[in-house]
Structure formats: structure tokens, C-alpha cells
Coordinates of C-alpha atoms and ligand atoms in Angstrom, one line a residue:
X1 CA 0.4 37.0 5.5
X2 CA 0.1 33.6 6.8
X3 CA 2.6 34.0 9.6
X4 CA 0.0 36.1 11.4
X5 CA -2.3 33.2 11.6
X6 CA -2.3 31.5 15.0
X7 CA -1.5 27.8 15.2
X8 CA -4.6 25.8 16.2
X9 CA -4.1 24.1 19.6
X10 CA -4.5 20.4 19.6
X11 CA -7.5 19.3 21.6
X12 CA -6.8 16.5 24.0
X13 CA -9.7 14.3 25.0
X14 CA -9.6 12.0 28.1
X15 CA -9.5 8.4 27.1
X16 CA -12.5 6.4 28.2
X17 CA -13.3 3.0 27.0
X18 CA -13.2 2.1 23.4
X19 CA -12.3 5.2 21.5
X20 CA -15.1 6.8 19.6
X21 CA -14.5 10.1 17.9
X22 CA -17.4 12.3 19.1
X23 CA -17.0 15.1 16.6
X24 CA -16.8 13.5 13.2
X25 CA -18.9 10.4 12.7
X26 CA -18.9 9.4 9.1
X27 CA -22.6 8.5 9.4
X28 CA -23.2 12.0 10.6
X29 CA -21.5 13.4 7.6
X30 CA -23.5 11.1 5.3
X31 CA -26.8 12.4 6.6
X32 CA -25.9 15.9 5.6
X33 CA -27.2 17.3 2.2
X34 CA -24.4 18.0 -0.2
X35 CA -24.5 19.6 -3.6
X36 CA -21.7 19.0 -6.0
X37 CA -18.4 20.0 -4.3
X38 CA -17.2 23.3 -5.6
X39 CA -13.6 22.1 -5.7
X40 CA -12.3 18.6 -5.8
X41 CA -10.1 17.2 -3.1
X42 CA -6.7 17.0 -4.6
X43 CA -3.8 14.7 -3.5
X44 CA -0.3 15.3 -4.8
X45 CA 2.7 13.3 -3.7
X46 CA 5.7 15.6 -4.4
X47 CA 8.2 12.9 -3.5
X48 CA 8.4 9.3 -2.5
X49 CA 6.6 7.6 -5.5
X50 CA 9.6 7.0 -7.7
X51 CA 12.2 6.5 -5.0
X52 CA 12.7 5.6 -1.4
X53 CA 13.2 9.0 0.2
X54 CA 12.1 12.7 0.0
X55 CA 8.6 11.9 1.1
X56 CA 6.2 14.8 0.9
X57 CA 2.4 14.7 0.3
X58 CA 0.1 17.7 -0.3
X59 CA -3.6 17.4 0.3
X60 CA -5.7 20.3 -1.0
X61 CA -9.3 21.1 -0.6
X62 CA -11.3 24.4 -1.0
X63 CA -8.1 26.5 -1.3
X64 CA -6.7 25.0 1.8
X65 CA -3.7 22.7 2.0
X66 CA -2.1 20.4 4.5
X67 CA 1.3 18.8 4.0
X68 CA 2.4 15.3 5.3
X69 CA 6.2 14.9 5.8
X70 CA 9.0 16.8 4.3
X71 CA 11.9 14.4 3.7
X72 CA 15.2 14.1 1.9
X73 CA 16.7 11.6 -0.3
X74 CA 20.3 10.5 -0.4
X75 CA 21.9 11.1 -3.9
X76 CA 22.6 8.6 -6.6
X77 CA 26.2 7.6 -7.4
X78 CA 26.2 9.9 -10.5
X79 CA 25.7 13.0 -8.5
X80 CA 29.1 13.8 -7.1
X81 CA 29.3 16.3 -4.3
X82 CA 25.5 16.3 -3.7
X83 CA 24.7 15.8 0.0
X84 CA 21.0 15.1 -0.6
X85 CA 17.9 15.9 -2.6
X86 CA 14.7 17.5 -1.2
X87 CA 11.2 17.8 -2.7
X88 CA 10.3 20.5 -5.3
X89 CA 7.9 23.0 -3.7
X90 CA 7.2 25.1 -6.8
X91 CA 3.5 24.2 -6.6
X92 CA 3.3 25.7 -3.1
X93 CA 5.1 28.9 -3.7
X94 CA 2.1 31.1 -4.5
X95 CA -0.2 29.2 -2.1
X96 CA 1.5 30.1 1.2
X97 CA -1.7 31.4 2.8
X98 CA -3.5 28.1 1.8
X99 CA -1.2 26.0 4.0
X100 CA -2.9 25.2 7.3
X101 CA -0.4 22.9 8.8
X102 CA 2.4 20.4 8.3
X103 CA 2.1 16.9 9.8
X104 CA 5.2 14.7 10.3
X105 CA 4.6 11.0 10.6
X106 CA 7.9 10.1 12.2
X107 CA 11.5 11.1 12.8
X108 CA 13.5 9.5 10.0
X109 CA 15.4 11.7 7.6
X110 CA 13.4 10.7 4.5
X111 CA 10.4 12.2 6.3
X112 CA 12.0 15.2 8.2
X113 CA 15.2 16.0 6.3
X114 CA 13.7 18.8 4.1
X115 CA 12.3 20.8 7.0
X116 CA 15.2 23.2 7.5
X117 CA 15.3 24.0 3.8
X118 CA 11.6 24.2 3.1
X119 CA 9.7 25.7 6.0
X120 CA 10.8 29.3 5.4
X121 CA 9.8 29.0 1.7
X122 CA 6.2 28.2 2.6
X123 CA 5.7 30.8 5.3
X124 CA 6.7 28.6 8.3
X125 CA 3.2 27.2 9.1
X126 CA 2.3 25.3 12.3
X127 CA 3.7 21.7 12.6
X128 CA 2.3 18.7 14.2
X129 CA 4.3 15.5 15.3
X130 CA 4.9 13.1 18.0
X131 CA 7.2 13.9 20.9
X132 CA 10.2 11.8 19.7
X133 CA 9.9 13.3 16.2
X134 CA 9.7 16.8 17.7
X135 CA 12.9 16.2 19.6
X136 CA 14.8 15.1 16.4
X137 CA 13.3 17.9 14.3
X138 CA 14.2 20.7 16.8
X139 CA 17.7 19.3 17.2
X140 CA 18.3 19.2 13.4
X141 CA 16.8 22.7 13.0
X142 CA 19.5 24.1 15.4
X143 CA 22.2 23.0 13.0
X144 CA 20.9 25.5 10.4
X145 CA 21.5 29.0 11.6
X146 CA 19.3 30.7 9.0
X147 CA 16.4 28.3 9.4
X148 CA 13.3 29.8 11.3
X149 CA 12.1 28.8 14.7
X150 CA 9.5 26.1 14.1
X151 CA 6.0 26.3 15.6
X152 CA 5.7 22.7 16.7
X153 CA 2.8 21.2 18.5
X154 CA 3.3 17.7 19.9
X155 CA 0.5 15.2 19.2
X156 CA -0.4 11.6 20.1
X157 CA -3.1 9.2 19.4
X158 CA -5.6 11.1 21.5
X159 CA -5.1 14.4 19.6
X160 CA -7.8 15.7 17.2
X161 CA -7.0 18.8 15.1
X162 CA -9.0 21.1 13.0
X163 CA -6.8 22.6 10.3
X164 CA -8.4 25.4 8.3
X165 CA -12.1 24.9 7.7
X166 CA -11.8 21.7 5.6
X167 CA -9.6 19.3 7.5
X168 CA -10.3 17.3 10.7
X169 CA -7.2 15.4 11.6
X170 CA -6.7 12.4 13.9
X171 CA -3.7 10.1 14.4
X172 CA -3.3 6.4 14.6
X173 CA -0.4 4.8 16.4
X174 CA 1.6 2.5 14.1
X175 CA 5.0 0.7 14.6
X176 CA 8.2 1.1 12.7
X177 CA 11.9 1.1 13.7
X178 CA 11.7 4.3 15.7
X179 CA 9.2 5.1 18.5
X180 CA 6.3 7.6 18.0
X181 CA 5.1 6.8 14.5
X182 CA 1.6 7.9 13.4
X183 CA -0.7 7.3 10.5
X184 CA -2.6 10.4 9.6
X185 CA -6.4 10.3 9.3
X186 CA -7.7 13.3 7.2
X187 CA -11.5 13.7 7.5
X188 CA -13.2 16.1 5.1
X189 CA -16.9 16.5 4.1
X190 CA -16.0 14.5 0.9
X191 CA -14.6 11.6 2.6
X192 CA -11.7 10.2 4.8
X193 CA -8.2 9.8 3.6
X194 CA -5.7 7.7 5.6
X195 CA -1.9 8.2 5.1
X196 CA 0.1 5.4 6.9
X197 CA 3.5 7.0 6.9
X198 CA 6.2 4.2 7.3
X199 CA 4.6 1.4 9.2
X200 CA 4.6 -2.2 10.4
X201 CA 2.3 -3.9 12.8
X202 CA 4.1 -5.1 15.9
X203 CA 2.2 -6.8 18.7
X204 CA 5.3 -6.6 21.0
X205 CA 7.2 -3.5 20.1
X206 CA 10.2 -2.4 22.1
X207 CA 9.6 0.8 24.1
X208 CA 6.6 1.7 22.0
X209 CA 2.9 1.0 22.0
X210 CA 1.5 -1.6 19.6
X211 CA -0.4 -0.4 16.5
X212 CA -4.0 0.2 17.4
X213 CA -5.8 -2.4 15.4
X214 CA -9.1 -1.9 17.2
X215 CA -9.2 1.8 16.1
X216 CA -8.1 0.9 12.6
X217 CA -11.1 -1.4 12.4
X218 CA -13.4 1.3 13.8
X219 CA -12.2 3.7 11.2
X220 CA -12.8 1.1 8.5
X221 CA -16.3 0.5 9.8
X222 CA -17.0 4.3 9.5
X223 CA -15.8 4.3 6.0
X224 CA -12.4 5.1 4.5
X225 CA -12.5 6.7 1.1
X226 CA -8.8 6.3 0.3
X227 CA -5.9 4.5 1.9
X228 CA -2.3 5.6 1.1
X229 CA 0.1 2.9 2.3
X230 CA 3.7 2.2 2.7
X231 CA 5.2 0.0 -0.1
X232 CA 8.8 -0.4 1.1
X233 CA 8.4 -4.1 1.9
X234 CA 5.5 -4.9 -0.5
X235 CA 7.7 -7.2 -2.5
X236 CA 8.4 -9.4 0.6
X237 CA 6.1 -12.2 1.4
X238 CA 5.0 -13.1 4.9
X239 CA 4.7 -11.1 8.1
X240 CA 7.3 -8.6 9.4
X241 CA 9.1 -9.9 12.6
X242 CA 8.5 -8.2 15.9
X243 CA 11.3 -6.0 17.2
X244 CA 11.4 -8.0 20.4
X245 CA 12.1 -11.2 18.5
X246 CA 15.1 -9.5 16.9
X247 CA 16.3 -8.4 20.3
X248 CA 16.3 -12.0 21.6
X249 CA 18.3 -13.1 18.5
X250 CA 20.9 -10.5 19.2
X251 CA 20.9 -11.6 22.8
X252 CA 21.7 -15.3 21.9
X253 CA 24.7 -14.0 19.8
X254 CA 26.1 -11.8 22.5
X255 CA 25.9 -14.5 25.1
X256 CA 28.4 -16.6 23.1
X257 CA 31.0 -13.9 22.5
X258 CA 34.0 -13.5 24.8
X259 CA 35.7 -10.6 23.1
X260 CA 34.4 -7.1 22.4
X261 CA 31.0 -6.7 20.7
X262 CA 30.8 -4.0 18.1
X263 CA 27.3 -3.4 16.6
X264 CA 26.8 -1.4 13.5
X265 CA 23.3 -0.1 13.1
X266 CA 21.4 3.1 12.1
X267 CA 21.4 5.9 14.5
X268 CA 17.7 6.2 13.9
X269 CA 16.9 2.6 14.7
X270 CA 16.1 3.5 18.3
X271 CA 14.0 0.5 19.1
X272 CA 17.1 -1.6 18.2
X273 CA 19.3 0.6 20.3
X274 CA 17.0 0.1 23.3
X275 CA 17.2 -3.7 23.0
X276 CA 21.0 -3.5 22.8
X277 CA 21.1 -1.4 26.0
X278 CA 18.9 -4.0 27.7
X279 CA 21.2 -6.8 26.6
X280 CA 24.4 -5.0 27.6
X281 CA 22.9 -4.6 31.1
X282 CA 21.9 -8.3 31.3
X283 CA 25.4 -9.5 30.1
X284 CA 27.4 -7.1 32.2
X285 CA 28.8 -5.1 29.4
X286 CA 29.4 -1.3 29.3
X287 CA 28.1 0.6 26.3
X288 CA 30.2 2.9 24.2
X289 CA 28.2 5.1 21.7
X290 CA 30.1 6.0 18.6
X291 CA 29.2 8.7 16.0
X292 CA 27.7 12.1 16.4
X293 CA 24.2 11.1 15.1
X294 CA 24.1 8.1 17.4
X295 CA 25.1 10.2 20.4
X296 CA 22.5 12.9 19.6
X297 CA 19.7 10.5 19.0
X298 CA 20.3 8.5 22.1
X299 CA 20.6 11.8 24.2
X300 CA 17.3 13.1 22.9
X301 CA 15.4 9.9 23.2
X302 CA 16.8 9.3 26.7
X303 CA 15.9 12.8 27.9
X304 CA 12.3 12.5 26.8
X305 CA 11.9 9.0 28.1
X306 CA 11.8 7.0 24.9
X307 CA 15.0 5.2 25.7
X308 CA 15.4 3.7 29.2
X309 CA 18.7 2.7 30.5
X310 CA 21.0 3.3 33.5
X311 CA 23.3 6.2 32.5
X312 CA 26.1 4.3 34.4
X313 CA 26.2 1.8 31.6
X314 CA 27.7 4.3 29.3
X315 CA 31.5 4.4 29.1
X316 CA 33.5 7.3 27.7
X317 CA 36.2 7.0 25.2
X318 CA 39.0 7.7 27.6
X319 CA 38.0 4.7 29.8
X320 CA 37.0 2.3 27.0
X321 CA 40.4 0.6 26.5
X322 CA 40.8 0.0 30.2
X323 CA 37.8 -2.3 30.4
X324 CA 38.2 -6.1 29.9
X325 CA 37.1 -7.1 26.4
X326 CA 34.2 -9.1 27.6
X327 CA 32.8 -6.0 29.4
X328 CA 32.6 -3.9 26.2
X329 CA 29.8 -3.3 23.8
X330 CA 30.2 -0.6 21.2
X331 CA 27.2 0.7 19.2
X332 CA 28.2 2.7 16.1
X333 CA 26.9 4.0 12.8
X334 CA 28.3 3.0 9.4
X335 CA 26.8 -0.4 8.7
X336 CA 26.1 0.8 5.2
X337 CA 29.8 1.5 4.6
X338 CA 29.2 5.3 4.7
X339 CA 32.4 7.1 4.2
X340 CA 32.6 9.3 7.3
X341 CA 30.8 6.9 9.7
X342 CA 32.3 5.1 12.7
X343 CA 32.9 1.7 11.2
X344 CA 34.7 3.1 8.2
X345 CA 36.9 5.3 10.3
X346 CA 37.8 2.3 12.5
X347 CA 38.9 0.1 9.6
X348 CA 40.9 3.0 8.0
X349 CA 42.7 3.5 11.4
X350 CA 41.2 7.0 11.6
X351 CA 39.4 6.5 14.9
X352 CA 41.0 7.9 18.1
X353 CA 40.0 5.2 20.5
X354 CA 38.8 2.1 18.7
X355 CA 41.0 -0.2 16.6
X356 CA 40.0 -3.7 15.6
X357 CA 41.9 -6.7 17.0
X358 CA 41.7 -10.5 17.3
X359 CA 38.6 -11.6 19.3
X360 CA 36.4 -8.7 18.2
X361 CA 33.0 -9.4 16.7
X362 CA 31.3 -6.9 14.5
X363 CA 27.6 -7.4 14.1
X364 CA 25.8 -5.8 11.2
X365 CA 22.3 -5.1 12.4
X366 CA 20.7 -3.3 9.6
X367 CA 19.4 -4.2 6.2
X368 CA 21.4 -3.3 3.1
X369 CA 20.1 -0.2 1.4
X370 CA 20.1 -1.0 -2.3
X371 CA 23.2 0.5 -3.9
X372 CA 25.4 0.1 -0.9
X373 CA 26.2 -3.5 -1.4
X374 CA 29.8 -3.0 -2.7
X375 CA 30.9 -0.6 0.0
X376 CA 29.5 -3.0 2.7
X377 CA 31.4 -5.9 1.2
X378 CA 34.6 -3.8 1.2
X379 CA 34.0 -2.9 4.7
X380 CA 33.5 -6.5 5.9
X381 CA 36.7 -7.5 4.0
X382 CA 38.7 -4.9 5.8
X383 CA 37.1 -6.0 9.2
X384 CA 38.1 -9.6 8.7
X385 CA 41.6 -8.7 7.5
X386 CA 42.1 -6.9 10.7
X387 CA 41.4 -10.0 12.7
X388 CA 37.8 -9.5 13.8
X389 CA 34.8 -11.6 13.0
X390 CA 31.8 -10.4 11.1
X391 CA 28.2 -11.5 11.6
X392 CA 25.6 -10.1 9.4
X393 CA 21.8 -10.4 9.3
X394 CA 21.8 -12.7 6.4
X395 CA 23.8 -15.2 8.2
X396 CA 21.7 -15.1 11.3
X397 CA 18.3 -13.5 11.4
X398 CA 19.1 -10.6 13.4
X399 CA 17.3 -8.1 11.3
X400 CA 13.7 -7.0 11.2
X401 CA 12.7 -4.2 8.9
X402 CA 10.5 -1.4 10.0
X403 CA 8.0 -1.9 7.1
X404 CA 4.9 -3.9 6.6
X405 CA 5.4 -7.1 4.5
X406 CA 2.7 -8.5 2.2
X407 CA 0.6 -10.2 4.9
X408 CA 0.8 -7.0 7.1
X409 CA -0.4 -4.9 4.2
X410 CA -3.3 -7.2 3.5
X411 CA -4.3 -7.1 7.1
X412 CA -4.3 -3.3 7.0
X413 CA -6.4 -3.3 3.9
X414 CA -8.8 -5.7 5.3
X415 CA -9.3 -3.6 8.5
X416 CA -9.3 -0.1 6.8
X417 CA -11.6 -1.4 4.0
X418 CA -10.8 1.6 1.7
X419 CA -12.8 2.2 -1.4
X420 CA -9.7 3.5 -3.2
X421 CA -6.1 2.5 -2.6
X422 CA -2.8 4.3 -3.4
X423 CA 0.6 2.7 -2.8
X424 CA 3.2 5.2 -1.6
X425 CA 6.8 5.5 -0.4
X426 CA 8.9 3.4 -2.7
X427 CA 10.2 2.8 -6.2
X428 CA 7.7 2.2 -8.9
X429 CA 8.1 -1.6 -9.0
X430 CA 7.3 -1.8 -5.2
X431 CA 4.2 0.4 -5.7
X432 CA 3.1 -2.0 -8.4
X433 CA 3.7 -5.0 -6.0
X434 CA 1.6 -3.2 -3.4
X435 CA -1.1 -2.6 -6.0
X436 CA -1.2 -6.3 -6.8
X437 CA -1.8 -7.1 -3.2
X438 CA -4.7 -4.6 -3.1
X439 CA -6.2 -6.4 -6.1
X440 CA -5.7 -9.7 -4.4
X441 CA -7.8 -8.6 -1.4
X442 CA -10.6 -7.5 -3.8
X443 CA -10.0 -3.8 -4.4
X444 CA -10.9 -3.2 -8.1
X445 CA -8.0 -2.4 -10.3
X446 CA -9.5 0.9 -11.4
X447 CA -9.7 2.0 -7.9
X448 CA -6.0 1.4 -7.2
X449 CA -3.8 4.4 -8.1
X450 CA -0.1 3.8 -9.0
X451 CA 1.0 7.4 -9.5
X452 CA 4.1 9.2 -10.3
X453 CA 5.6 12.0 -8.3
X454 CA 3.4 15.1 -8.8
X455 CA 0.5 13.3 -10.5
X456 CA -2.7 14.7 -9.2
X457 CA -5.4 12.5 -7.7
X458 CA -8.7 14.3 -7.9
X459 CA -11.7 13.4 -5.7
X460 CA -15.1 14.9 -6.7
X461 CA -18.7 14.6 -5.6
X462 CA -20.9 14.0 -8.5
X463 CA -24.4 15.6 -8.8
X464 CA -26.0 12.4 -7.5
X465 CA -23.9 12.7 -4.3
X466 CA -21.5 9.9 -5.2
X467 CA -17.9 10.5 -4.5
X468 CA -15.5 9.6 -7.3
X469 CA -11.8 9.6 -7.3
X470 CA -9.6 9.6 -10.4
X471 CA -5.9 9.6 -11.1
X472 CA -5.5 12.5 -13.5
X473 CA -2.9 13.3 -16.1
X474 CA -2.2 16.6 -14.4
X475 CA 1.3 16.8 -12.9
X476 CA 2.8 19.5 -10.6
X477 CA 6.6 20.1 -10.7
X478 CA 8.7 17.5 -8.9
X479 CA 12.3 18.3 -10.0
X480 CA 15.3 17.2 -8.0
X481 CA 16.2 20.0 -5.7
X482 CA 19.8 19.3 -4.8
X483 CA 21.4 20.4 -1.5
X484 CA 25.1 20.8 -1.7
X485 CA 26.8 21.9 1.5
X486 CA 24.6 24.7 2.8
X487 CA 23.4 25.7 -0.7
X488 CA 19.9 24.7 -1.8
X489 CA 18.9 24.4 -5.4
X490 CA 22.0 26.2 -6.6
X491 CA 23.4 23.1 -8.1
X492 CA 21.9 22.6 -11.5
X493 CA 22.2 19.8 -14.0
X494 CA 25.0 21.7 -15.6
X495 CA 27.1 21.8 -12.4
X496 CA 26.5 18.1 -12.0
X497 CA 27.6 17.4 -15.6
X498 CA 30.8 19.3 -15.0
X499 CA 31.5 17.3 -11.8
X500 CA 30.8 14.1 -13.6
X501 CA 33.2 15.1 -16.4
X502 CA 35.9 16.1 -14.0
X503 CA 35.5 12.9 -12.0
X504 CA 35.6 10.7 -15.2
X505 CA 38.1 12.5 -17.4
X506 CA 39.8 15.1 -15.3
X507 CA 40.4 18.7 -16.3
X508 CA 42.9 20.8 -18.1
X509 CA 43.5 24.5 -17.5
X510 CA 45.0 26.6 -20.3
X511 CA 46.3 30.0 -19.4
X512 CA 47.1 32.3 -22.2
X513 CA 48.5 35.9 -21.8
X514 CA 47.4 38.3 -24.5
X515 CA 48.5 41.8 -25.4
X516 CA 45.4 43.8 -25.0
X517 CA 46.3 46.2 -27.8
X518 CA 47.4 43.9 -30.5
X519 CA 45.6 40.7 -29.4
X520 CA 48.7 38.7 -29.9
X521 CA 49.8 36.0 -27.5
X522 CA 52.7 36.7 -25.2
X523 CA 55.1 33.8 -24.4
X524 CA 54.0 30.2 -24.2
X525 CA 50.5 29.3 -22.8
X526 CA 50.6 27.6 -19.5
X527 CA 48.9 24.2 -19.3
X528 CA 47.9 22.5 -16.0
X529 CA 46.3 19.0 -16.1
X530 CA 44.5 17.4 -13.1
X531 CA 43.2 13.8 -13.4
X532 CA 43.5 13.9 -17.2
X533 CA 47.1 12.9 -18.2
X534 CA 50.3 12.8 -16.3
X535 CA 52.1 15.8 -17.9
X536 CA 55.7 14.5 -17.7
X537 CA 54.8 11.4 -19.6
X538 CA 52.8 13.3 -22.2
X539 CA 55.1 16.1 -23.1
X540 CA 54.4 15.6 -26.7
X541 CA 50.6 16.0 -26.3
X542 CA 51.0 19.0 -24.1
X543 CA 53.4 20.6 -26.5
X544 CA 51.0 20.1 -29.4
X545 CA 48.2 21.5 -27.3
X546 CA 50.3 24.6 -26.7
X547 CA 50.9 25.1 -30.4
X548 CA 47.3 24.7 -31.1
X549 CA 46.4 27.4 -28.5
X550 CA 48.9 29.8 -30.0
X551 CA 47.4 29.1 -33.5
X552 CA 43.9 29.8 -32.2
X553 CA 44.9 33.1 -30.8
X554 CA 46.9 34.0 -33.9
X555 CA 44.0 33.1 -36.2
X556 CA 41.5 35.2 -34.5
X557 CA 39.6 37.8 -36.4
X558 CA 41.5 41.0 -36.3
X559 CA 38.3 42.9 -35.7
X560 CA 37.8 41.2 -32.3
X561 CA 41.1 42.0 -30.6
X562 CA 39.5 42.5 -27.2
X563 CA 37.0 39.8 -27.4
X564 CA 38.4 37.2 -25.0
X565 CA 35.1 35.3 -24.8
X566 CA 35.6 34.4 -28.4
X567 CA 39.1 33.2 -27.7
X568 CA 38.0 31.3 -24.6
X569 CA 35.1 29.5 -26.5
X570 CA 37.4 28.7 -29.4
X571 CA 40.1 27.2 -27.1
X572 CA 37.4 25.3 -25.2
X573 CA 35.9 23.8 -28.4
X574 CA 39.0 23.3 -30.5
X575 CA 41.2 22.0 -27.7
X576 CA 38.4 19.8 -26.4
X577 CA 38.1 18.2 -29.9
X578 CA 41.8 17.9 -30.3
X579 CA 42.3 16.2 -27.0
X580 CA 39.4 13.8 -27.7
X581 CA 40.9 12.9 -31.0
X582 CA 44.3 12.3 -29.4
X583 CA 43.1 10.5 -26.2
X584 CA 39.4 9.5 -26.6
X585 CA 38.8 11.3 -23.4
X586 CA 36.8 14.4 -22.7
X587 CA 38.5 16.4 -19.9
X588 CA 36.9 19.7 -18.9
X589 CA 38.8 22.4 -20.7
X590 CA 39.1 25.6 -18.6
X591 CA 40.6 28.5 -20.6
X592 CA 41.9 31.5 -18.7
X593 CA 42.8 34.6 -20.8
X594 CA 44.9 37.2 -19.1
X595 CA 45.2 40.5 -20.9
X596 CA 48.2 42.8 -20.2
Ligands
ZN1 ZN1 11.0 5.6 8.5

């Protein structure tokens, strides 16, 4: 059993001068004599190649596996009632004892959200992540009573790990919109693979260390076999803005506002939140935090020192409305128009303390996630109708994304100098845009792999010692695993189809009481309609349906008196067809047969 294995302890080395890794020089590796590798090094991205979300990558070598990230994806509009989607781990189910560790690049939900649902399924192996990430993962795990206690080791850019006998792991500090983000360097005797996680390069980040370009260049000089890099902003030209520039822009805005300032952002955008705290202090405003995730994240980050502010800046709800308007700054979630989030509750008059009024300014400080455009427009309409002003990032450049744009990606490619390149973490067209960039900096097209979820990359050492990578046609399972409330994977495509049907055309329940001896119907069948037709206005249709049900029961085969399944199916099919002919709608027909 894997659980008995002890978790390797990260080795910390004192930092002295330019960092050189003493244990694993690529040149040292090259000097060794290698025969053909017995097994190829295999890379499988289980999620994150056909979507933004549910990131999870498996690296396998000599019957050992390491996993990078375990994220969730928010559902599409045609998946009613689904909370989120997590990666399919079918491939790992019979390989629990191969798994030597799980590495998490940073604390965003599309990289940590699957953890409470997956870790038990794969034998709860040791986990490695930065301090901020660990805080968020532990907090989330507490919300799942049946989830196991995780074996987390905190890492930083000084950590080197040996996982199993095949993998030597190092971490590179990169920037993003949350502190403590790491790219993962995986060294094996067949070559070095680098996985960037989400990243941008920021020379003046807020409350975080800048990406370590020096070390990236060193690694490049030692030889990187494959670079797997973030494609989220690969379609955007230019360089990503520094987080501190954004902060200054927000500062200029706040300076001019006399009324209350309400800022809608992501709870996970902690670098932004830090800057807002600094500005509040500078402009003499007290800060009100709204929304549970915002409060949780700020508390965790403050406790471990990743957010720095004077706790006296915070104002509780009960005191909020006693402050003069020009002393108030409210930070809340819901800038994407999410239905239960702070901003939506405010405009719907469902918030206990905050109601909008003349003089308020609402600042949208987060990019629009594709698909949310309409709900955000509705939200802005409602805010303006209630007398407040709206400023969004498109009107004034108060937004910087957390992801490398085209020039940043090219810089990373130039420094890492990978032999092979694999775009990851986005929809297919963005992966393709990233691949085009790689070609533009001189990586040959046949060494750039634009893969689908589950498609296996195989890296082999040929007889002459040359290492060759290939994108194979082999695919491991990557179904959508849907999480619905606390249930995992118990919502199938059939359940979804039913929900869609009910949402679109409603449902109709037909209750027939049948004499169990004779099989004849007793009285009139009851008919209940929800979301299909208004019964009072459609008496005629309902009456015809009733007659039809009576006829179905009456016409039944006399040999099958007790077979209510037959009657149910017949009602479902015939009444479904009848209602479709009459209304051109397909409500869900739910027959209930009661035998007395
Ligand atoms: Zn992220």
C-alpha cells in the first residue's frame, strides 16, 4: 500500500551566490553511459488543454508518476445544477503505488479545486506546494468532512526534492495574480522537463518576489528537453503590465472619488487586494471585506504574512454605515456577475449592510471571463440604475492579467531554450497561438506539440543515445467528472439531459391508479404540470392527455396486468409524442403508477 510510504522531506540548501544546483548538472548526466531507456518518459495532460480550467498533468517514468496540479473547471451554461468539473483519474486508479508525489504550482481553483475529491482516490500521496498555496488548500480541505488529512510539505525556490528514484524536482519562482507561484523543473536521466504553471514575468510585483530570470537562463544553458508553458494570454500581443502599475492606476482613480469606493475583484487576486489596502491607508479610507471567500483568503494571507496591512483599517459591517462616505472602501467578489456573490446581492437588495446610493463608484477590477459578458452587463446596468457610477477596466486601464503575453512567452522561450515545446492551460486556439510564437522564435514545428487532453507525449532514448520526443495517438481517459453539491461523478450525461429538458420544456407528472387484480384504471388520472403549460389555460389539452392515458391503460395486453413498467413506458412514449404533436415541446413525462 502506498499510504505506508513515507513522504520525502524537502532538502533546503543555504543560498550562496548565484544558484548552482550541485546535485544534478545536466553535463554530469550527459557524461554517463546510457543504453536505450527501458521505458519512455510519458507526459499526459488530463485537463487544461481544451479549456481554461481543471488543470492536471501526469508525468510517468519507469513505473513512477508525479502529478502537477489538480484543478476544477466551472461548468458550461448547458450543464444546469453542476457546481464544477474535475479531471478524470481513471488512468491512475490501478497505479496508486506508482504515484510519488503531487506538486501544486499555485493556489487558484483551476489548479487546486480537485484536491478534496481526488486525493483519496489515488491513495493520498505526499503533496508539495508554496506556503500561500498550502494555506488555501488546507482551508478548502476543511470544508470537506470526508476528505483525508493531506500530507503537505511547503516548498520554495530553494527546495530540491527527489521523488521516487526517477524524478529530481526543483522550483522556479514566477509571477501571477497570487503570491507564491512556482514553475516545476523535473529532471530525469532522459532529460529536463519544465512546467510553468500559470505565469507572467513581473519585475516589480506586489508583495511577491520577481520571477528569477537568472536561474531560468541557467537552466536553459544546462539544457531543457521540453518546456510546457501557459497559453492563457498567448493571443495577446505585447508585454503584460506589472501589478504595481495597475495599483498606481487604481490609486489615481480613488484620489478623485468623494463618495464610497466599491471594488469588485476576484478573491484570489491577492496581489490586487494588497495594493488596494495600501491605497486605502494612503487615502484615509477604512476597508470593508465582503464575501466569504474574500474574507477567508485575506485572513489566511494575512496570517502567513503574504498580505501586510494594519488590522485597524478593517471595518466591521455594523460600523460601516456610520463612517462618512469618503472614508469607505469596500472590496467584494462578484465582478463576473456570479449569482451568489457580493455585488449581485447588493444590486438585488439582498445584502444586510450595503445598498447602493448616489455618489457611490463601483470599480470592476478583473478581466471578463469569456461567457460572463451578459451577466456582467446586466450587473452594470443595475448598478447605474441605482444611482452609482461604474468604472471598468476597459474604460481605464486598471486591469493587468496574471498571464504571460506574446512577448513574455517569447522571452521565456529564449531563456529556457527548450528542444521541444508544448503549449498548455487554455482552449485549443490559444494553444495554437502559443505554438505559432514558438515557431516564430525558431523552434521547429515538428518539435512543438499541440495536444488534446489525455494525448500521450512519449520521450525515448534511441540506441544511439539521442533523445526523441513524439506526440503519440494514444489517449488516456479524460471524461468530464461532474461535481454536483457533494456528489462526485454521480451526475451522468443522462441526468444532465433530463435537467436540460426540464429547464427548456418543463415537466408533466401523470399519476394513474390501477386495480392490481384487474389492471383497470380507477378514477381519472391526475396530471401535474411544471414549467410546461399553464393548466388552467390548457384544460382542453390536459383533458385530452387524460383520455389518452386511460386508453393506454385500457389497451394494455391482458397478460401483463401487473406489469406497471410496461404501462409507465407506454405513457412516457405515447404521451410524450402526443404532447409534442400538440405543442411542439418536449416536456419530461414522469408517469407514476399506483396499484391498489
Ligand atoms: Zn492561476
